[in-house]
CSV table of C-alpha atoms and ligand atoms in Angstrom, one decimal:
chain,number,residue,atom,x,y,z
A,247,MET,CA,0.0,0.0,0.0
A,248,THR,CA,1.2,3.5,-0.7
A,249,GLU,CA,2.3,5.2,2.5
A,250,PRO,CA,1.0,8.8,2.6
A,251,ASN,CA,3.2,11.5,4.1
A,252,MET,CA,2.0,11.1,7.7
A,253,ASN,CA,3.4,14.4,8.6
A,254,TYR,CA,0.2,15.9,7.3
A,255,ALA,CA,-1.5,14.4,10.3
A,256,ASN,CA,0.6,16.7,12.5
A,257,LEU,CA,-0.7,19.9,10.9
A,258,LYS,CA,-3.5,22.0,12.4
A,259,ASP,CA,-6.9,21.1,10.8
A,260,SER,CA,-6.7,24.0,8.3
A,261,TYR,CA,-4.3,26.7,7.2
A,262,LEU,CA,-4.9,29.9,9.2
A,263,PHE,CA,-6.2,32.1,6.3
A,264,PHE,CA,-8.2,29.3,4.8
A,265,GLY,CA,-9.9,28.6,8.1
A,266,ILE,CA,-10.7,32.3,8.6
A,267,ALA,CA,-12.1,32.5,5.1
A,268,GLN,CA,-14.4,29.5,5.8
A,269,LYS,CA,-15.6,31.1,9.1
A,270,VAL,CA,-16.4,34.4,7.4
A,271,LYS,CA,-18.1,32.7,4.5
A,272,LYS,CA,-20.4,30.9,6.9
A,273,TYR,CA,-21.1,34.1,8.8
A,274,SER,CA,-22.0,36.0,5.6
A,275,GLU,CA,-24.3,33.1,4.4
A,276,ILE,CA,-26.2,33.4,7.7
A,277,ASN,CA,-26.2,37.2,7.6
A,278,PRO,CA,-26.4,38.1,3.9
A,279,ASP,CA,-27.5,41.7,4.7
A,280,LYS,CA,-24.4,42.6,6.7
A,281,LYS,CA,-21.5,44.4,5.0
A,282,ILE,CA,-18.3,42.7,6.1
A,283,LEU,CA,-15.1,44.8,6.2
A,284,ARG,CA,-12.0,42.7,5.5
A,285,LEU,CA,-8.8,43.6,7.2
A,286,GLY,CA,-7.7,40.0,7.6
A,287,ILE,CA,-5.4,38.4,5.0
A,288,GLY,CA,-2.8,40.8,3.6
A,289,ASP,CA,-4.2,40.9,0.1
A,290,VAL,CA,-3.9,44.1,-1.9
A,291,SER,CA,-6.9,46.1,-3.1
A,292,LEU,CA,-5.3,48.5,-5.6
A,293,PRO,CA,-4.8,47.4,-9.2
A,294,LEU,CA,-1.4,47.0,-10.8
A,295,CYS,CA,0.2,50.3,-11.7
A,296,LYS,CA,0.2,51.7,-15.2
A,297,SER,CA,3.8,50.9,-16.1
A,298,VAL,CA,3.3,47.3,-15.2
A,299,ILE,CA,0.0,47.1,-17.2
A,300,SER,CA,1.7,48.5,-20.3
A,301,ALA,CA,4.6,46.1,-20.0
A,302,LEU,CA,2.3,43.2,-19.5
A,303,THR,CA,0.3,44.3,-22.6
A,304,GLU,CA,3.5,44.5,-24.6
A,305,GLY,CA,4.4,41.1,-23.3
A,306,VAL,CA,1.1,39.7,-24.6
A,307,SER,CA,1.7,41.4,-28.0
A,308,ASP,CA,5.2,39.9,-28.1
A,309,GLN,CA,3.7,36.5,-27.7
A,310,ALA,CA,1.5,37.1,-30.7
A,311,GLU,CA,4.4,37.6,-33.2
A,312,LYS,CA,6.8,34.9,-34.4
A,313,SER,CA,9.7,37.3,-34.1
A,314,SER,CA,9.2,38.2,-30.5
A,315,PHE,CA,7.5,35.0,-29.2
A,316,HIS,CA,9.0,33.2,-26.2
A,317,GLY,CA,8.5,29.5,-25.4
A,318,TYR,CA,10.0,28.0,-22.3
A,319,MET,CA,11.7,30.6,-20.2
A,320,PRO,CA,15.1,30.1,-18.5
A,321,GLU,CA,14.5,28.1,-15.4
A,322,CYS,CA,16.2,30.5,-13.0
A,323,GLY,CA,14.6,33.6,-14.5
A,324,ALA,CA,14.9,35.8,-17.6
A,325,PRO,CA,18.4,37.4,-17.9
A,326,PHE,CA,16.8,40.8,-18.4
A,327,LEU,CA,14.9,40.5,-15.0
A,328,ARG,CA,17.8,38.9,-13.1
A,329,THR,CA,20.1,41.8,-14.2
A,330,THR,CA,17.4,44.4,-13.4
A,331,ILE,CA,16.9,43.1,-9.9
A,332,ALA,CA,20.7,42.7,-9.2
A,333,GLU,CA,21.1,46.3,-10.3
A,334,PHE,CA,18.4,47.4,-8.0
A,335,TYR,CA,20.4,45.8,-5.1
A,336,ARG,CA,23.6,47.3,-6.3
A,337,LYS,CA,22.1,50.8,-6.5
A,338,ARG,CA,21.3,50.4,-2.8
A,339,GLY,CA,24.9,49.6,-2.2
A,340,VAL,CA,24.4,45.8,-1.8
A,341,LYS,CA,26.7,43.6,-3.8
A,342,VAL,CA,24.7,41.0,-5.7
A,343,ALA,CA,25.7,39.4,-9.0
A,344,ASP,CA,23.1,38.8,-11.7
A,345,ASP,CA,23.4,35.0,-11.3
A,346,GLU,CA,22.8,35.2,-7.6
A,347,VAL,CA,19.2,36.3,-8.3
A,348,PHE,CA,16.6,33.7,-9.1
A,349,ILE,CA,13.1,34.6,-10.3
A,350,SER,CA,10.2,32.8,-8.6
A,351,SER,CA,6.4,32.8,-8.7
A,352,GLY,CA,6.2,34.4,-5.3
A,353,ALA,CA,7.7,34.4,-1.8
A,354,SER,CA,5.2,31.9,-0.3
A,355,ASP,CA,5.8,29.4,-3.1
A,356,GLU,CA,9.5,29.9,-2.8
A,357,LEU,CA,9.7,29.6,1.0
A,358,GLY,CA,8.2,26.2,0.7
A,359,ASP,CA,10.2,25.0,-2.4
A,360,ILE,CA,13.6,26.2,-1.1
A,361,LEU,CA,13.4,23.7,1.8
A,362,ASP,CA,14.5,21.1,-0.9
A,363,LEU,CA,18.0,22.5,-0.3
A,364,PHE,CA,18.1,21.2,3.3
A,365,ASP,CA,18.5,17.8,4.8
A,366,LYS,CA,15.3,16.4,6.3
A,367,ASP,CA,17.1,16.1,9.7
A,368,ASN,CA,17.9,19.8,9.8
A,369,SER,CA,16.1,21.7,12.5
A,370,ALA,CA,14.2,25.0,11.9
A,371,LEU,CA,14.0,27.9,14.2
A,372,VAL,CA,10.9,30.0,13.9
A,373,ILE,CA,10.7,33.4,15.7
A,374,GLU,CA,7.1,33.7,16.8
A,375,PRO,CA,4.6,35.1,16.2
A,376,ALA,CA,5.3,34.1,12.6
A,377,TYR,CA,3.8,33.7,9.2
A,378,PRO,CA,2.2,30.3,9.7
A,379,ALA,CA,3.6,28.8,6.5
A,380,TYR,CA,7.1,28.7,8.0
A,381,VAL,CA,5.9,26.2,10.5
A,382,ASP,CA,3.6,24.3,8.3
A,383,ALA,CA,6.1,23.7,5.5
A,384,ASN,CA,8.6,22.3,8.0
A,385,VAL,CA,5.9,20.1,9.7
A,386,ILE,CA,5.1,18.7,6.2
A,387,ALA,CA,8.8,17.9,5.7
A,388,GLY,CA,8.9,16.3,9.2
A,389,ARG,CA,11.6,18.7,10.5
A,390,LYS,CA,12.1,19.5,14.2
A,391,ILE,CA,10.9,23.0,14.8
A,392,ILE,CA,12.3,25.2,17.5
A,393,HIS,CA,10.0,28.0,18.6
A,394,LEU,CA,11.5,31.2,19.8
A,395,ALA,CA,8.8,33.4,21.3
A,396,SER,CA,9.1,37.1,21.0
A,397,SER,CA,7.2,39.7,23.0
A,398,LEU,CA,6.5,43.4,23.5
A,399,ASP,CA,9.5,43.4,25.9
A,400,ASN,CA,12.0,42.8,23.1
A,401,GLY,CA,10.0,44.8,20.6
A,402,PHE,CA,9.2,41.4,18.8
A,403,THR,CA,12.7,41.3,17.6
A,404,PRO,CA,14.5,38.9,19.9
A,405,GLU,CA,18.3,38.3,19.9
A,406,PRO,CA,19.8,34.8,19.2
A,407,ASP,CA,19.7,32.4,22.1
A,408,GLU,CA,22.6,29.8,22.5
A,409,ASP,CA,20.0,27.4,24.0
A,410,LYS,CA,18.0,27.6,20.8
A,411,LEU,CA,20.4,26.4,18.1
A,412,ALA,CA,19.0,25.4,14.7
A,413,ASP,CA,20.2,24.7,11.2
A,414,ILE,CA,17.6,26.9,9.4
A,415,ILE,CA,16.6,30.2,11.0
A,416,TYR,CA,13.6,32.2,9.7
A,417,ILE,CA,13.8,36.0,10.0
A,418,CYS,CA,11.0,38.2,8.6
A,419,SER,CA,11.7,42.0,8.6
A,420,PRO,CA,9.6,44.1,8.4
A,421,ASN,CA,7.7,41.4,10.3
A,422,ASN,CA,4.5,39.7,9.5
A,423,PRO,CA,2.5,39.8,11.7
A,424,THR,CA,3.9,42.3,14.3
A,425,GLY,CA,5.2,45.0,11.9
A,426,ALA,CA,8.4,45.1,13.9
A,427,VAL,CA,11.7,45.7,12.1
A,428,PHE,CA,15.1,44.3,12.9
A,429,THR,CA,17.8,47.0,13.3
A,430,LYS,CA,21.2,46.6,11.6
A,431,GLU,CA,22.7,45.8,15.1
A,432,LYS,CA,20.2,43.1,15.8
A,433,LEU,CA,20.5,41.5,12.3
A,434,LYS,CA,24.3,41.6,12.8
A,435,LYS,CA,23.9,39.5,15.9
A,436,TRP,CA,21.9,36.9,14.0
A,437,VAL,CA,24.4,36.9,11.1
A,438,ASP,CA,27.3,36.3,13.5
A,439,PHE,CA,25.3,33.7,15.3
A,440,ALA,CA,24.5,31.8,12.1
A,441,ASN,CA,28.1,32.0,10.9
A,442,ALA,CA,29.4,30.8,14.2
A,443,HIS,CA,27.1,27.8,14.2
A,444,GLY,CA,27.0,27.0,10.5
A,445,SER,CA,23.2,27.8,10.3
A,446,ILE,CA,21.5,29.4,7.4
A,447,ILE,CA,19.1,32.3,7.7
A,448,LEU,CA,16.0,32.3,5.4
A,449,PHE,CA,15.4,36.1,5.3
A,450,ASP,CA,11.8,37.0,4.3
A,451,ALA,CA,12.0,40.5,2.8
A,452,ALA,CA,8.5,40.6,1.4
A,453,TYR,CA,7.6,43.8,3.1
A,454,GLU,CA,10.9,45.7,2.6
A,455,ALA,CA,9.2,48.3,0.4
A,456,PHE,CA,7.2,49.6,3.4
A,457,ILE,CA,10.3,50.6,5.4
A,458,GLU,CA,10.3,54.4,6.2
A,459,ASP,CA,13.2,54.6,8.6
A,460,ASP,CA,16.5,55.2,6.8
A,461,SER,CA,18.5,53.2,9.3
A,462,VAL,CA,16.4,50.0,8.9
A,463,PRO,CA,18.0,47.5,6.5
A,464,HIS,CA,16.0,46.5,3.5
A,465,SER,CA,18.1,43.4,2.8
A,466,ILE,CA,20.0,41.0,5.0
A,467,PHE,CA,22.9,41.5,2.6
A,468,GLU,CA,23.4,45.0,4.0
A,469,ILE,CA,25.0,43.2,6.9
A,470,ASP,CA,28.6,42.1,6.8
A,471,GLY,CA,29.0,38.4,6.7
A,472,ALA,CA,25.5,37.6,5.5
A,473,GLU,CA,26.7,36.3,2.2
A,474,SER,CA,28.1,33.2,3.9
A,475,CYS,CA,24.9,32.4,5.9
A,476,ALA,CA,21.8,33.8,4.3
A,477,ILE,CA,19.2,33.4,1.5
A,478,GLU,CA,16.8,36.3,0.9
A,479,VAL,CA,13.3,35.7,-0.4
A,480,CYS,CA,11.4,38.7,-1.7
A,481,SER,CA,8.2,39.2,-3.6
A,482,LEU,CA,6.4,41.8,-5.7
A,483,SER,CA,3.0,40.8,-4.1
A,484,LYS,CA,3.0,43.6,-1.5
A,485,THR,CA,5.5,45.8,-3.2
A,486,ALA,CA,3.7,46.1,-6.4
A,487,GLY,CA,0.3,44.4,-6.0
A,488,PHE,CA,1.3,41.1,-7.6
A,489,THR,CA,-0.7,38.9,-5.2
A,490,GLY,CA,-2.8,37.6,-8.1
A,491,THR,CA,-0.1,38.0,-10.8
A,492,ARG,CA,2.6,36.1,-8.9
A,493,LEU,CA,6.3,37.1,-9.1
A,494,GLY,CA,9.1,37.0,-6.6
A,495,TYR,CA,12.8,36.7,-6.4
A,496,THR,CA,15.4,35.0,-4.3
A,497,VAL,CA,19.0,35.9,-3.7
A,498,ILE,CA,21.4,33.0,-3.0
A,499,PRO,CA,25.0,34.2,-2.8
A,500,LYS,CA,27.7,32.0,-4.3
A,501,ALA,CA,29.6,32.3,-1.0
A,502,LEU,CA,26.9,30.2,0.6
A,503,VAL,CA,28.5,26.8,0.9
A,504,ARG,CA,28.1,23.9,3.4
A,505,ASN,CA,29.9,20.6,3.3
A,506,GLY,CA,31.4,21.5,-0.1
A,507,MET,CA,28.0,22.1,-1.6
A,508,SER,CA,27.1,25.5,-3.1
A,509,PHE,CA,23.5,26.5,-2.4
A,510,ASN,CA,23.5,28.6,-5.5
A,511,ALA,CA,24.5,25.7,-7.7
A,512,MET,CA,22.0,23.4,-5.9
A,513,TRP,CA,19.2,25.8,-6.6
A,514,ILE,CA,20.1,26.0,-10.3
A,515,ARG,CA,20.0,22.1,-10.3
A,516,ASN,CA,16.7,22.2,-8.5
A,517,ARG,CA,15.0,24.8,-10.7
A,518,THR,CA,16.3,23.2,-14.0
A,519,THR,CA,14.7,20.0,-12.8
A,520,LYS,CA,11.5,21.3,-11.2
A,521,THR,CA,10.4,24.3,-13.3
A,522,ASN,CA,10.2,25.6,-16.8
A,523,GLY,CA,10.5,29.2,-15.6
A,524,VAL,CA,8.1,31.9,-14.8
A,525,SER,CA,5.9,33.2,-17.6
A,526,TYR,CA,7.6,35.6,-20.0
A,527,ILE,CA,4.7,38.0,-19.8
A,528,ILE,CA,4.7,38.2,-16.0
A,529,GLN,CA,8.5,38.7,-15.9
A,530,LYS,CA,8.2,41.5,-18.5
A,531,GLY,CA,5.6,43.2,-16.2
A,532,GLY,CA,7.8,42.7,-13.2
A,533,ALA,CA,10.8,44.4,-14.8
A,534,ALA,CA,8.6,47.5,-15.2
A,535,VAL,CA,8.4,47.8,-11.4
A,536,PHE,CA,12.1,48.6,-11.3
A,537,THR,CA,12.0,51.4,-13.8
A,538,GLU,CA,12.0,55.0,-12.5
A,539,GLN,CA,8.4,55.5,-13.5
A,540,GLY,CA,7.4,52.1,-12.1
A,541,GLN,CA,9.1,52.9,-8.7
A,542,LYS,CA,7.2,56.2,-8.6
A,543,GLU,CA,3.9,54.5,-9.3
A,544,ILE,CA,4.3,51.7,-6.8
A,545,LYS,CA,5.3,54.2,-4.1
A,546,GLU,CA,2.0,56.0,-4.7
A,547,ASN,CA,0.2,52.7,-4.0
A,548,ILE,CA,2.3,52.1,-0.9
A,549,ALA,CA,1.5,55.6,0.3
A,550,TYR,CA,-2.2,54.8,0.0
A,551,TYR,CA,-1.8,51.7,2.2
A,552,LYS,CA,0.2,53.8,4.7
A,553,GLU,CA,-2.6,56.3,4.9
A,554,ASN,CA,-4.9,53.3,5.8
A,555,ALA,CA,-2.5,52.4,8.5
A,556,LYS,CA,-2.7,56.0,9.9
A,557,VAL,CA,-6.5,55.8,9.9
A,558,LEU,CA,-6.4,52.7,12.1
A,559,MET,CA,-3.5,53.8,14.3
A,560,ARG,CA,-5.5,57.0,15.0
A,561,VAL,CA,-8.4,55.0,16.4
A,562,LEU,CA,-6.1,52.8,18.4
A,563,ASP,CA,-4.3,55.8,19.9
A,564,GLU,CA,-7.6,57.5,20.8
A,565,CYS,CA,-8.8,54.3,22.4
A,566,LYS,CA,-5.5,53.7,24.2
A,567,ILE,CA,-5.0,50.3,22.7
A,568,GLU,CA,-1.4,49.2,22.7
A,569,TYR,CA,0.0,48.2,19.2
A,570,THR,CA,3.1,47.8,17.1
A,571,GLY,CA,3.6,48.1,13.4
A,572,GLY,CA,1.8,50.3,10.9
A,573,LYS,CA,4.9,52.5,10.2
A,574,ASN,CA,7.5,50.3,8.5
A,575,ALA,CA,5.0,47.5,7.7
A,576,PRO,CA,1.5,47.1,6.3
A,577,TYR,CA,0.3,45.3,9.5
A,578,ILE,CA,-0.9,46.6,12.8
A,579,TRP,CA,-0.5,44.2,15.7
A,580,LEU,CA,-2.5,45.1,18.7
A,581,LYS,CA,-3.2,43.9,22.2
A,582,CYS,CA,-6.8,42.6,22.5
A,583,PRO,CA,-8.8,44.9,24.8
A,584,ASN,CA,-10.1,43.7,28.2
A,585,ASN,CA,-7.7,40.7,28.1
A,586,LEU,CA,-9.8,39.0,25.5
A,587,GLY,CA,-8.3,35.9,23.8
A,588,SER,CA,-7.4,36.5,20.1
A,589,TRP,CA,-10.2,34.2,18.8
A,590,GLU,CA,-12.7,35.6,21.3
A,591,PHE,CA,-11.8,39.1,19.9
A,592,PHE,CA,-12.1,37.8,16.3
A,593,ASP,CA,-15.6,36.5,17.0
A,594,LEU,CA,-16.6,39.7,18.8
A,595,LEU,CA,-15.5,41.9,15.9
A,596,LEU,CA,-17.2,39.7,13.3
A,597,ASP,CA,-20.3,39.3,15.3
A,598,LYS,CA,-20.8,42.9,16.5
A,599,ILE,CA,-19.2,45.1,13.8
A,600,GLN,CA,-18.5,42.7,10.9
A,601,VAL,CA,-14.8,43.6,10.8
A,602,VAL,CA,-12.5,40.7,10.0
A,603,GLY,CA,-8.9,40.6,11.3
A,604,THR,CA,-6.5,37.8,12.1
A,605,PRO,CA,-6.2,36.3,15.6
A,606,GLY,CA,-2.7,36.5,16.9
A,607,GLU,CA,-2.8,33.0,18.2
A,608,GLY,CA,-2.8,31.8,14.5
A,609,PHE,CA,0.8,33.0,14.3
A,610,GLY,CA,2.0,30.9,17.2
A,611,SER,CA,1.0,30.4,20.8
A,612,CYS,CA,2.8,33.6,22.0
A,613,GLY,CA,0.4,35.6,19.7
A,614,GLU,CA,-2.5,34.7,22.1
A,615,GLY,CA,-4.1,37.9,23.3
A,616,TYR,CA,-3.0,39.8,20.2
A,617,PHE,CA,-4.7,40.6,16.9
A,618,ARG,CA,-3.5,41.7,13.4
A,619,PHE,CA,-5.1,44.2,11.1
A,620,SER,CA,-4.0,44.4,7.5
A,621,THR,CA,-3.8,47.9,5.9
A,622,PHE,CA,-4.2,46.6,2.4
A,623,GLY,CA,-8.0,47.1,2.2
A,624,SER,CA,-9.8,49.9,0.4
A,625,ARG,CA,-9.8,53.3,2.0
A,626,GLU,CA,-13.6,53.2,2.2
A,627,ASP,CA,-13.6,49.9,4.1
A,628,THR,CA,-10.7,51.0,6.3
A,629,LEU,CA,-12.6,54.2,7.2
A,630,HIS,CA,-15.8,52.4,8.0
A,631,ALA,CA,-13.9,49.8,10.0
A,632,ALA,CA,-12.2,52.5,12.0
A,633,GLU,CA,-15.6,54.1,12.8
A,634,ARG,CA,-17.0,50.8,13.9
A,635,LEU,CA,-13.9,50.0,16.0
A,636,LYS,CA,-14.1,53.3,17.7
A,637,ASP,CA,-17.7,52.7,18.7
A,638,LEU,CA,-17.0,49.2,19.9
A,639,PHE,CA,-14.0,50.1,21.9
A,640,GLY,CA,-16.0,53.0,23.5
A,641,ASN,CA,-18.6,50.5,24.7
A,642,LEU,CA,-16.4,47.6,25.9
B,791,MLT,C1,-0.7,37.4,5.2
B,791,MLT,O1,-1.9,37.9,5.3
B,791,MLT,O2,0.0,37.1,6.2
B,791,MLT,C2,-0.2,37.3,3.9
B,791,MLT,O3,-1.0,37.9,2.9
B,791,MLT,C3,-0.2,35.9,3.5
B,791,MLT,C4,0.7,35.6,2.3
B,791,MLT,O4,1.5,36.5,1.9
B,791,MLT,O5,0.7,34.5,1.8
């Protein structure tokens, strides 16, 4: 008999965002007249910017002509896009070679796939609260997971702990869900720790475009020594509204070597075996994000989401609710009022004011008592949600 991967039996019943979507669907079927305001999953609400749309349209036209038609794309990414992204790093003063950049179909896909590079007996350290896919992908692979809880006391950016050694270390900055950012000094501690123990950091930079503070690093490769201990995974989903279009990139330095094996070379071997590349049209659209005009346009969209953040933060300030995030990140992470549990607060918001957020406990047990709002909704929904929240907080 075929043996299924029994690790699936060790997963929670449903993936966090899927479970929430089911709950909300059920609620709206029972209450069809209620307008639900969705500040839950971090899915963008603004359309792709004009430069991207023109490039995508050109890409479609290219595919209509024999002379410009593209078949299979290079497995590791179109050279034009790899060079564009490497140059984007270099302009920021980070040394990245064109062939250290790999094009992917998005950060969440890549964060799962990249685990192919690691032995199944490697352990994984997850700083919690954390994006739940880090844990789930490693549960599926049967890896030992070491949980490192963070808290308000350390600003949700803990330092390495010699008692919590692991082979793979996840760091997400700006952080999902807390919105906290790791300073250069803190990241340096993690880089030194990883190099000292031979660990590899999987750095999730999906929210780097939201950083406002000049001193906060956008890339782990701004830190000396990171090239020998880190892989960076990034995405255009939040930066440029590609959640439904799918495009990301990963940087694997050639200096990242363990046991004589180059992770860059292994990823080339993996990609050439497992993919036929990301669609030409999408890569063409993605390249437009890095043009001067594209950068201007995506920044306008990011500014819109940041204004949403301000709307929500204003209400939280007025109601004296403690929170982090909202400034360098598109998430606001708040303490549930009246010591409510995070799922209790979720039910209360859905039931009383039809506002959907994400319960902190879904990001790990230390997220209990916290709640996350996404600022990616429409302005209209965000304003309405803010009004409803203000009324609710006033009556608690
Ligand atoms: C989130 O809400 O945490 C993210 O949108 C999920 C994702 O990026 O897959």
